[in-house]
PDB file of C-alpha atoms in Angstrom:
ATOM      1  CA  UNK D 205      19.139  10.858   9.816  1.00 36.00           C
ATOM      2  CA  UNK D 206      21.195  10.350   6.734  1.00 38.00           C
ATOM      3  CA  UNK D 207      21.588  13.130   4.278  1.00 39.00           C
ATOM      4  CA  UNK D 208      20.821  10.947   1.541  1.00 45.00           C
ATOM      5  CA  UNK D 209      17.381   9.391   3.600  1.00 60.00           C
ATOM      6  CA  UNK D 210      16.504  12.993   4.746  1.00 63.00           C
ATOM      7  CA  UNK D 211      16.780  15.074   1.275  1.00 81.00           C
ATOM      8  CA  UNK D 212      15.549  12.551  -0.525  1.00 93.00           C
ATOM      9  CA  UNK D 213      11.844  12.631  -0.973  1.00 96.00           C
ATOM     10  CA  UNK D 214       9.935   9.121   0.176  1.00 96.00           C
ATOM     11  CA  UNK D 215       6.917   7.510   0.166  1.00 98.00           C
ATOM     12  CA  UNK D 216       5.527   5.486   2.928  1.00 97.00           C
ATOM     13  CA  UNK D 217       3.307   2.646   2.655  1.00 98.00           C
ATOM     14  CA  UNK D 218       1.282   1.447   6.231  1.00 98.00           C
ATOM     15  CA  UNK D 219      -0.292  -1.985   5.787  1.00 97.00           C
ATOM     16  CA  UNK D 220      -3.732  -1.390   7.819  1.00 97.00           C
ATOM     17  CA  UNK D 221      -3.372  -3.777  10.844  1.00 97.00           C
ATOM     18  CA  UNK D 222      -5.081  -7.749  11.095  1.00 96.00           C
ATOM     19  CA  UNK D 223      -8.657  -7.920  10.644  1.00 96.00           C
ATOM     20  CA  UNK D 224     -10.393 -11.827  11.303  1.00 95.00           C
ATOM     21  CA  UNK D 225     -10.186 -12.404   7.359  1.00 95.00           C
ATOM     22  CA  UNK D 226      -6.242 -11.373   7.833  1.00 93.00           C
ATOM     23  CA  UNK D 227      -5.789 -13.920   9.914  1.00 90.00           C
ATOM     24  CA  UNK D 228      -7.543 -16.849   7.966  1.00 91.00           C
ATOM     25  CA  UNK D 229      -6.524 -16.082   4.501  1.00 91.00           C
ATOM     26  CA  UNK D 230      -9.670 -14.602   2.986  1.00 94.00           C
ATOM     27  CA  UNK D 231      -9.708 -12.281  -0.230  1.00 93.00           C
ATOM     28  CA  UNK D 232     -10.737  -8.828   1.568  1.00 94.00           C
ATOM     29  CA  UNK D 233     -11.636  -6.290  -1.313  1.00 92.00           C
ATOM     30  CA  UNK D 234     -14.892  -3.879  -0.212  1.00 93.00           C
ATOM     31  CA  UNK D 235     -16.160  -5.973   2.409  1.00 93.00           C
ATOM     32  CA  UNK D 236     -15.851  -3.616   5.579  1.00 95.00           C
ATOM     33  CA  UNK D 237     -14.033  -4.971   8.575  1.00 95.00           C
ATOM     34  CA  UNK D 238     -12.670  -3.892  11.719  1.00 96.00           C
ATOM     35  CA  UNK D 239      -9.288  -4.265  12.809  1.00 97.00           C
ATOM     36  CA  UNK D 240      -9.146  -6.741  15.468  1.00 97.00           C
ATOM     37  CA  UNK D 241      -7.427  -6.393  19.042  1.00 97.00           C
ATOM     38  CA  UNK D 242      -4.210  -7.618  17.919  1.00 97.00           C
ATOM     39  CA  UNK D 243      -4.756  -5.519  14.708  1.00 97.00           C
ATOM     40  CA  UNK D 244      -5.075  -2.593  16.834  1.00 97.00           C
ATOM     41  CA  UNK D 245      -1.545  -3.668  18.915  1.00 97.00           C
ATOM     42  CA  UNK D 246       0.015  -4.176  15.585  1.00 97.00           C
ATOM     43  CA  UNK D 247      -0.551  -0.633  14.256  1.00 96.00           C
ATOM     44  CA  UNK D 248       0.318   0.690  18.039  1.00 96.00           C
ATOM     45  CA  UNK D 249       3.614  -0.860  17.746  1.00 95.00           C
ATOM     46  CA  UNK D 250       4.306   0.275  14.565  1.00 95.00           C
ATOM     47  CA  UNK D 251       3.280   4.050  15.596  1.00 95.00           C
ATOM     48  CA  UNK D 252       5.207   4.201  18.455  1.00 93.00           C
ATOM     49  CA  UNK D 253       8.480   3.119  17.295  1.00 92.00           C
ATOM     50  CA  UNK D 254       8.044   5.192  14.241  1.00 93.00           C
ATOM     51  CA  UNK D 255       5.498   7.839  13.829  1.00 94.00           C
ATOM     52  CA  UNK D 256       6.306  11.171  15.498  1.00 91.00           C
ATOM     53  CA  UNK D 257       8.474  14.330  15.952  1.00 89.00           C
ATOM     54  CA  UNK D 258      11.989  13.477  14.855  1.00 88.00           C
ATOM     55  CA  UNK D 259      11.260   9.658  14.185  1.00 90.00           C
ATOM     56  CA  UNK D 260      11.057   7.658  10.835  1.00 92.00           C
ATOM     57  CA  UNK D 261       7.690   8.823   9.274  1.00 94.00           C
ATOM     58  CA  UNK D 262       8.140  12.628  10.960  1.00 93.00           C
ATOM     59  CA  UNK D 263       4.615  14.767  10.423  1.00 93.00           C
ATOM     60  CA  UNK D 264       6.369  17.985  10.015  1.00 92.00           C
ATOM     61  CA  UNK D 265       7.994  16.383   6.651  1.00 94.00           C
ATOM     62  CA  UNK D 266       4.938  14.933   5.414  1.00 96.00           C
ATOM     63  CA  UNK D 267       2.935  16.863   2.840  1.00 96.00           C
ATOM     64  CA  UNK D 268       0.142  13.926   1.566  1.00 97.00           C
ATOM     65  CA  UNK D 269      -1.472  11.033   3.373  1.00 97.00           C
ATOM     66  CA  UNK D 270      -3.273   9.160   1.218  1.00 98.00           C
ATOM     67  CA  UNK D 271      -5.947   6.837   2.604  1.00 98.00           C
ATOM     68  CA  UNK D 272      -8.063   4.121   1.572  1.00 98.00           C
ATOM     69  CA  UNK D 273     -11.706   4.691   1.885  1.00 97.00           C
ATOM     70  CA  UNK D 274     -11.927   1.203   3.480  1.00 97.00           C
ATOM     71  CA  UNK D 275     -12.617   1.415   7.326  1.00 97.00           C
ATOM     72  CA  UNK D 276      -9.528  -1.067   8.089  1.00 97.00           C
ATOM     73  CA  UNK D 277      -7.235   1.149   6.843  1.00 97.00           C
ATOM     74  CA  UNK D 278      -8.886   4.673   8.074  1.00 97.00           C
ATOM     75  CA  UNK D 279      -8.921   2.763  11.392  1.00 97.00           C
ATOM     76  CA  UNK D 280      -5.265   2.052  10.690  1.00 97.00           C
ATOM     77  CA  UNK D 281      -3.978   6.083   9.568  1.00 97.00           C
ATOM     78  CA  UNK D 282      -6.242   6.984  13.148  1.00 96.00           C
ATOM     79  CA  UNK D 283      -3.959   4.902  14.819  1.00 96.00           C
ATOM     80  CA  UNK D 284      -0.978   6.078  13.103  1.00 96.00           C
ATOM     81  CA  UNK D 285      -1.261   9.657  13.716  1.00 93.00           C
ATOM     82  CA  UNK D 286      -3.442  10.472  16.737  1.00 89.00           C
ATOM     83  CA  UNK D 287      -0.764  11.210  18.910  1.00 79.00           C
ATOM     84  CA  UNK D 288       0.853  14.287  15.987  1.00 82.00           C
ATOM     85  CA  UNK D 289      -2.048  16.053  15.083  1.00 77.00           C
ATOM     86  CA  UNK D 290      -3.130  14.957  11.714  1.00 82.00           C
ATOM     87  CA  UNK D 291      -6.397  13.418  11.128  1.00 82.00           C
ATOM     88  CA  UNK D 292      -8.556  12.577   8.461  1.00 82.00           C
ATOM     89  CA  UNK D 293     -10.136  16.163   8.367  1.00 84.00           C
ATOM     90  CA  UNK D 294      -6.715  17.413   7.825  1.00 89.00           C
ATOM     91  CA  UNK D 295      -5.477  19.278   4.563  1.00 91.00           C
ATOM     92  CA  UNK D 296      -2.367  16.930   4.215  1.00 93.00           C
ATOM     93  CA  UNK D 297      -5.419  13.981   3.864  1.00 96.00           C
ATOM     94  CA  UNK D 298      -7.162  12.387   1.068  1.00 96.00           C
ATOM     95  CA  UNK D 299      -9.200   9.429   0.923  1.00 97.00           C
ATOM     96  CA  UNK D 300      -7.954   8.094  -2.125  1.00 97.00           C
ATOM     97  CA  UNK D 301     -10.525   5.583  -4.264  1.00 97.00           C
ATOM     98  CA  UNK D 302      -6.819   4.629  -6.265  1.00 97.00           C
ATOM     99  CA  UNK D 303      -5.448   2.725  -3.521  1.00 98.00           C
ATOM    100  CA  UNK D 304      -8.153   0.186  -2.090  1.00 97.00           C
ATOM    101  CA  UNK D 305      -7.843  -2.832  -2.102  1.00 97.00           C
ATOM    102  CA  UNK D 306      -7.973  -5.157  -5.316  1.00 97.00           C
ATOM    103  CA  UNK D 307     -11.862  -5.621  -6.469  1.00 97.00           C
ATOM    104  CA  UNK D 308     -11.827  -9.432  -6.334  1.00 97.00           C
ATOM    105  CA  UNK D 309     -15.472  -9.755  -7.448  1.00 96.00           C
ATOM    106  CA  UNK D 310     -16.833 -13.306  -7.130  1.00 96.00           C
ATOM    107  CA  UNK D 311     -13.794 -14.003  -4.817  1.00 96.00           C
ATOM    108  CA  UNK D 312     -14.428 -11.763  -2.364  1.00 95.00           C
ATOM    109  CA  UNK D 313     -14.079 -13.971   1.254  1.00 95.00           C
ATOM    110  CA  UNK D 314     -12.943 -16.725  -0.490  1.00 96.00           C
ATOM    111  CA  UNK D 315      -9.528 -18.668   0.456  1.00 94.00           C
ATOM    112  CA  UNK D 316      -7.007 -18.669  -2.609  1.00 93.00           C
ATOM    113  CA  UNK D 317      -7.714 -22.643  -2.518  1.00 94.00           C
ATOM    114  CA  UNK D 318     -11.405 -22.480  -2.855  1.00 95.00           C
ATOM    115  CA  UNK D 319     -10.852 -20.121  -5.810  1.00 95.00           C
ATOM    116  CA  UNK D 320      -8.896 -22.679  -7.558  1.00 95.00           C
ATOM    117  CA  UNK D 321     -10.853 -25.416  -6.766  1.00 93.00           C
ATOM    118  CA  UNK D 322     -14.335 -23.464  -8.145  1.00 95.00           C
ATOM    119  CA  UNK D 323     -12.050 -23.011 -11.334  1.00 94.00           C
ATOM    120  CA  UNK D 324     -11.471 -26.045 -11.979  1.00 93.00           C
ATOM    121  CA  UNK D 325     -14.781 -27.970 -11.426  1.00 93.00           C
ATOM    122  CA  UNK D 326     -15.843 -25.297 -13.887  1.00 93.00           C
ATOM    123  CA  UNK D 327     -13.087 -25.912 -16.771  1.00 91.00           C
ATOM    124  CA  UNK D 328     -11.327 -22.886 -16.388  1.00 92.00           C
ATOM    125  CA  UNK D 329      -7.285 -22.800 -16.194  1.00 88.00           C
ATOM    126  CA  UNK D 330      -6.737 -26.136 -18.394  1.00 84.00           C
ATOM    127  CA  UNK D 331      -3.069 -24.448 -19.330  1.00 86.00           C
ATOM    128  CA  UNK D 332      -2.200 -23.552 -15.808  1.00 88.00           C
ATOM    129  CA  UNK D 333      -2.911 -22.460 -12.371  1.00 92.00           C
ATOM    130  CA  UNK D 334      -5.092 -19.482 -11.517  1.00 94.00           C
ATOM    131  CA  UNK D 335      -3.141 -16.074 -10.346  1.00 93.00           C
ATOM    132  CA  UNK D 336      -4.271 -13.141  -9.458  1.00 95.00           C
ATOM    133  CA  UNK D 337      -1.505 -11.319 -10.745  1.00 95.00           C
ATOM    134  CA  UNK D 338      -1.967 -12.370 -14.328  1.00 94.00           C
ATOM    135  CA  UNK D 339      -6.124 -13.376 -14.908  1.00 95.00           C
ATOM    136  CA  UNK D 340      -7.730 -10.990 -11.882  1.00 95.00           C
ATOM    137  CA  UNK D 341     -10.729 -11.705 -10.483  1.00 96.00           C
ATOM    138  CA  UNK D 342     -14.133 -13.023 -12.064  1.00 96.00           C
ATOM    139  CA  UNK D 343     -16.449  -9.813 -11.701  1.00 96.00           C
ATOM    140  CA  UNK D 344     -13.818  -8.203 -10.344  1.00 96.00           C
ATOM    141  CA  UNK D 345     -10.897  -6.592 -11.673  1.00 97.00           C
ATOM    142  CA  UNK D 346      -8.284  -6.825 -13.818  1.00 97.00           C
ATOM    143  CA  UNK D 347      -4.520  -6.902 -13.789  1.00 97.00           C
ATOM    144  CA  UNK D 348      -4.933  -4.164 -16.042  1.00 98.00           C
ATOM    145  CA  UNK D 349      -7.613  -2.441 -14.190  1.00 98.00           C
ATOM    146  CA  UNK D 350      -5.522  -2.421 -11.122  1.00 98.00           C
ATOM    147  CA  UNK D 351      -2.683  -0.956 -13.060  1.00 98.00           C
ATOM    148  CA  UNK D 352      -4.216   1.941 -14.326  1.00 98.00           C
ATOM    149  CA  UNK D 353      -5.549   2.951 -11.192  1.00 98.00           C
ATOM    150  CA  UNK D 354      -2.421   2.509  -9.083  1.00 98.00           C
ATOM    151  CA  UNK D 355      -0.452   4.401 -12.136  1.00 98.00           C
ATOM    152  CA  UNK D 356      -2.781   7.437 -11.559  1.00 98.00           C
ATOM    153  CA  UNK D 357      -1.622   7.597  -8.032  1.00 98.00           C
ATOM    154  CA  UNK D 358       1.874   7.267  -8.614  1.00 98.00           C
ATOM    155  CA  UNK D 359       1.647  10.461 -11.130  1.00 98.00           C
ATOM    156  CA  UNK D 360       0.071  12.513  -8.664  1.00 98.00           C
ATOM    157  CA  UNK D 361       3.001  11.457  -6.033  1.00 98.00           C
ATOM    158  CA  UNK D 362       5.267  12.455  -8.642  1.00 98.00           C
ATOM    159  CA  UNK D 363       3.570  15.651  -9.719  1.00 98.00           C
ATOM    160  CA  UNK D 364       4.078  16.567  -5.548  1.00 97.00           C
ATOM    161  CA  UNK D 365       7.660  15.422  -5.159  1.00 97.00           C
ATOM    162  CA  UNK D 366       9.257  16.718  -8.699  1.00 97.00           C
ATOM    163  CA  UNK D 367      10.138  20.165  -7.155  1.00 96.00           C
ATOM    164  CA  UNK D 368      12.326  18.741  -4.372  1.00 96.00           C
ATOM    165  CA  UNK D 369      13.962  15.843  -5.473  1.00 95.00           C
ATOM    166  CA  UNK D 370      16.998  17.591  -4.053  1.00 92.00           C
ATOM    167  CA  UNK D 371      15.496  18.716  -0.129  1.00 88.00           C
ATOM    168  CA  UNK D 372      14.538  21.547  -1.310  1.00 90.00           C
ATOM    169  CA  UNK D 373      11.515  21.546   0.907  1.00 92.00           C
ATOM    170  CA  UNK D 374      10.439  18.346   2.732  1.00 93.00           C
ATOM    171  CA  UNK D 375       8.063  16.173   0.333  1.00 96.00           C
ATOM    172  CA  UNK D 376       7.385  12.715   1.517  1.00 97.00           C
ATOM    173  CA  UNK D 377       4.127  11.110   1.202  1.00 98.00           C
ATOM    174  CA  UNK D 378       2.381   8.441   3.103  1.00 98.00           C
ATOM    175  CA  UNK D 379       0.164   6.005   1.463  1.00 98.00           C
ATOM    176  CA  UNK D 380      -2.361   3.505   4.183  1.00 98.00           C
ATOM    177  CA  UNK D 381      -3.853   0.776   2.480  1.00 98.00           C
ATOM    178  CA  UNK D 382      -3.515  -2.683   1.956  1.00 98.00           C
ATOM    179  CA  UNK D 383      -1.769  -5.657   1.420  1.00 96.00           C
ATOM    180  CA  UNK D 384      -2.359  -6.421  -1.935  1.00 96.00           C
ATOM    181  CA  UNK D 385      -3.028  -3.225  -3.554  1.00 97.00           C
ATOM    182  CA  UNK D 386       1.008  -2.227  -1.763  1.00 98.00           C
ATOM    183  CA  UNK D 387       2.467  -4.762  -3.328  1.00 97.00           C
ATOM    184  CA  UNK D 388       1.204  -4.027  -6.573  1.00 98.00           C
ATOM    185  CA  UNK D 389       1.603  -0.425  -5.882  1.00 98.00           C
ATOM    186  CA  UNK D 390       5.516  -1.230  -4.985  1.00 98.00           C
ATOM    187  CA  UNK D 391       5.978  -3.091  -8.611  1.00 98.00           C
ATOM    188  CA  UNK D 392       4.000  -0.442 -10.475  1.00 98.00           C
ATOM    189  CA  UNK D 393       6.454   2.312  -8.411  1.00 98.00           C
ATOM    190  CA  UNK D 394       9.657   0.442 -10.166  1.00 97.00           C
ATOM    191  CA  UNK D 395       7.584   0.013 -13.069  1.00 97.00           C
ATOM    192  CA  UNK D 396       6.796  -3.914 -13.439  1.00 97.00           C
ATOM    193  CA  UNK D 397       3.972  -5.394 -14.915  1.00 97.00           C
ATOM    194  CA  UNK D 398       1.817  -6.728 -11.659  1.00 97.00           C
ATOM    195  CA  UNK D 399       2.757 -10.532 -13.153  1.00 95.00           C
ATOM    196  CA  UNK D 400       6.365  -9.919 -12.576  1.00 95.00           C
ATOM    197  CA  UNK D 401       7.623 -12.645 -10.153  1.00 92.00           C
ATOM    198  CA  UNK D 402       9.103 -10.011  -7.803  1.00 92.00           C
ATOM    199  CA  UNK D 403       8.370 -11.844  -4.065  1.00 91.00           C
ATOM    200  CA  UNK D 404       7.178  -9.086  -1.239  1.00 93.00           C
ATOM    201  CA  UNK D 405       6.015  -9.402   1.977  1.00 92.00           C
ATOM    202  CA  UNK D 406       4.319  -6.687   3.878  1.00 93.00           C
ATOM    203  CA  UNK D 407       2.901  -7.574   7.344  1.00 95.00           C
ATOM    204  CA  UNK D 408      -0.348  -6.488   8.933  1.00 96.00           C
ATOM    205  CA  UNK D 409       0.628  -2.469  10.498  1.00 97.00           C
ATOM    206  CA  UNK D 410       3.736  -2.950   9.099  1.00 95.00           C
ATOM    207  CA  UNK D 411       5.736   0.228   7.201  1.00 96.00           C
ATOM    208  CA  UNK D 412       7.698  -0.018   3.732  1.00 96.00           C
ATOM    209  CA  UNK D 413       9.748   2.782   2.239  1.00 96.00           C
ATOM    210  CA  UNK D 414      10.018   4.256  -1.542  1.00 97.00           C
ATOM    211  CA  UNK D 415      12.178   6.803  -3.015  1.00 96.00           C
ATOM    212  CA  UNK D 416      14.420   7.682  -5.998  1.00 96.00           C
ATOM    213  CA  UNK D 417      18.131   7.024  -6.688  1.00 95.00           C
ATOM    214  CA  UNK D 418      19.988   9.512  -7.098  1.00 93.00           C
ATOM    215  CA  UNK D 419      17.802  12.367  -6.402  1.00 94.00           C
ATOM    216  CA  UNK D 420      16.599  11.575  -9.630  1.00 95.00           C
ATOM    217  CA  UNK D 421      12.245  11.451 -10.052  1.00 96.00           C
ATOM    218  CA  UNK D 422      13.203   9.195 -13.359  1.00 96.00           C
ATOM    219  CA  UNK D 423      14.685   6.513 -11.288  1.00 96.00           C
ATOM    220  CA  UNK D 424      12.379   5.158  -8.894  1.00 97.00           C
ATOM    221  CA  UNK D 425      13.535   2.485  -6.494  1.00 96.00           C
ATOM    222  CA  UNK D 426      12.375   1.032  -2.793  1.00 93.00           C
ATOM    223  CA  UNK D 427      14.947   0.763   0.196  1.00 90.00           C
ATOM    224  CA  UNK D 428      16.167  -2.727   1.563  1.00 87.00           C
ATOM    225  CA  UNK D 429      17.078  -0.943   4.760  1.00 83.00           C
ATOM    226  CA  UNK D 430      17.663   2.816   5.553  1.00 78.00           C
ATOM    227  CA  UNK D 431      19.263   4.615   8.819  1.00 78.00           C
ATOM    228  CA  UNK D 432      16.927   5.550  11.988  1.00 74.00           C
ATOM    229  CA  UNK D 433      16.904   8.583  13.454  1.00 71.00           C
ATOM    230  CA  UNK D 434      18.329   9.016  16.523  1.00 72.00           C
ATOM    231  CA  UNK D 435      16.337   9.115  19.625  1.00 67.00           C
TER     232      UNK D 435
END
């Protein structure tokens, strides 16, 4: 691998694999679902190709998994890892209450057009369209909620990589969650306000990569595309 991908200290994040409300469009916050059989193939896939000695997310470099309590993505960092060694009684694990999935109260199992719909028979959003991003979820959380939460996390990654931002000893971190809490976990990494417009698709068991420029903690930044190890 690169120099610069090696020494750098990263952060993985594992989408957990498709569930049936994956596949339909469904708000998924607490409600506790399996992954289904392609779900499962999905996070195989991914694993194989690269989870393992000498491969992209290598166990001997990692230093912090951090899980979702959620089954789905539990189910998803079993997958993952069975074949290195590392489960979830492991010291390099932590369920971690920061990263589940956005509480979308009211919402929860609804499609993003029934939301709108039950909005506007009720006279909300007369100035514009409903988003998650900016008004949250009715007895659920808030943008702001969300934030502070995902913020907490992202100090304690820091607090763990700080001392080798220069390889000094390997430090990178996987985080297993979920679709919507990564990509708010990605803009509150570069530090944008969960409204920013910033476009990002994650697919179900699919990997996404964090680290710093520069070797520098102060300058946080995600990769477009990074070098493979070799086989």
């Amino acid at each position: 691998m690169a120099d610069l991908d090696a020494s750098t200290p990263r952060v993985f994040i594992a989408r957990h694999g498709e569930t049936e409300w994956t596949k339909n469009g469904r708000y998924t916050g607490s409600t506790e679902l399996e992954l289904t059989a392609d779900g499962v193939k999905q996070v195989e896939g991914t694993a194989s190709h690269l989870v393992g000695s000498r491969k992209l997310i290598d166990p001997a470099r990692v230093v912090q998994v951090f899980v979702s309590p959620r089954k789905r993505a539990q189910q998803t960092f079993d997958i993952l890892f069975k074949s290195s060694g590392v489960s979830l009684e492991s010291d390099k694990v932590k369920l971690e209450e920061n990263i589940t999935e956005w509480d979308h109260g009211m919402y929860e199992g609804w499609l993003g057009s029934e939301i709108r719909a039950s909005r506007k028979e009720r006279g909300l959003d007369k100035d514009g369209e409903w988003s998650i991003w900016s008004d949250g979820c009715e007895d659920g959380e808030s943008p702001e909620q969300v934030t502070k939460r995902l913020d907490n996390l992202i100090a304690k990654i820091r607090d763990i990589q700080r001392p080798h931002m220069n390889g000094e000893e390997p430090a990178d971190v996987v985080v297993v969650a979920h679709g919507m809490s990564l990509r708010c976990f990605v803009k509150r990494w570069l530090g944008y306000p969960l409204d920013m417009p910033l476009a990002l698709m994650l697919s179900p068991g699919a990997i996404g990569i964090l680290s710093y420029l520069k070797h520098d903690i102060k300058q946080p930044a995600f990769f477009v595309g990074m070098s493979l190890p070799p086989l």
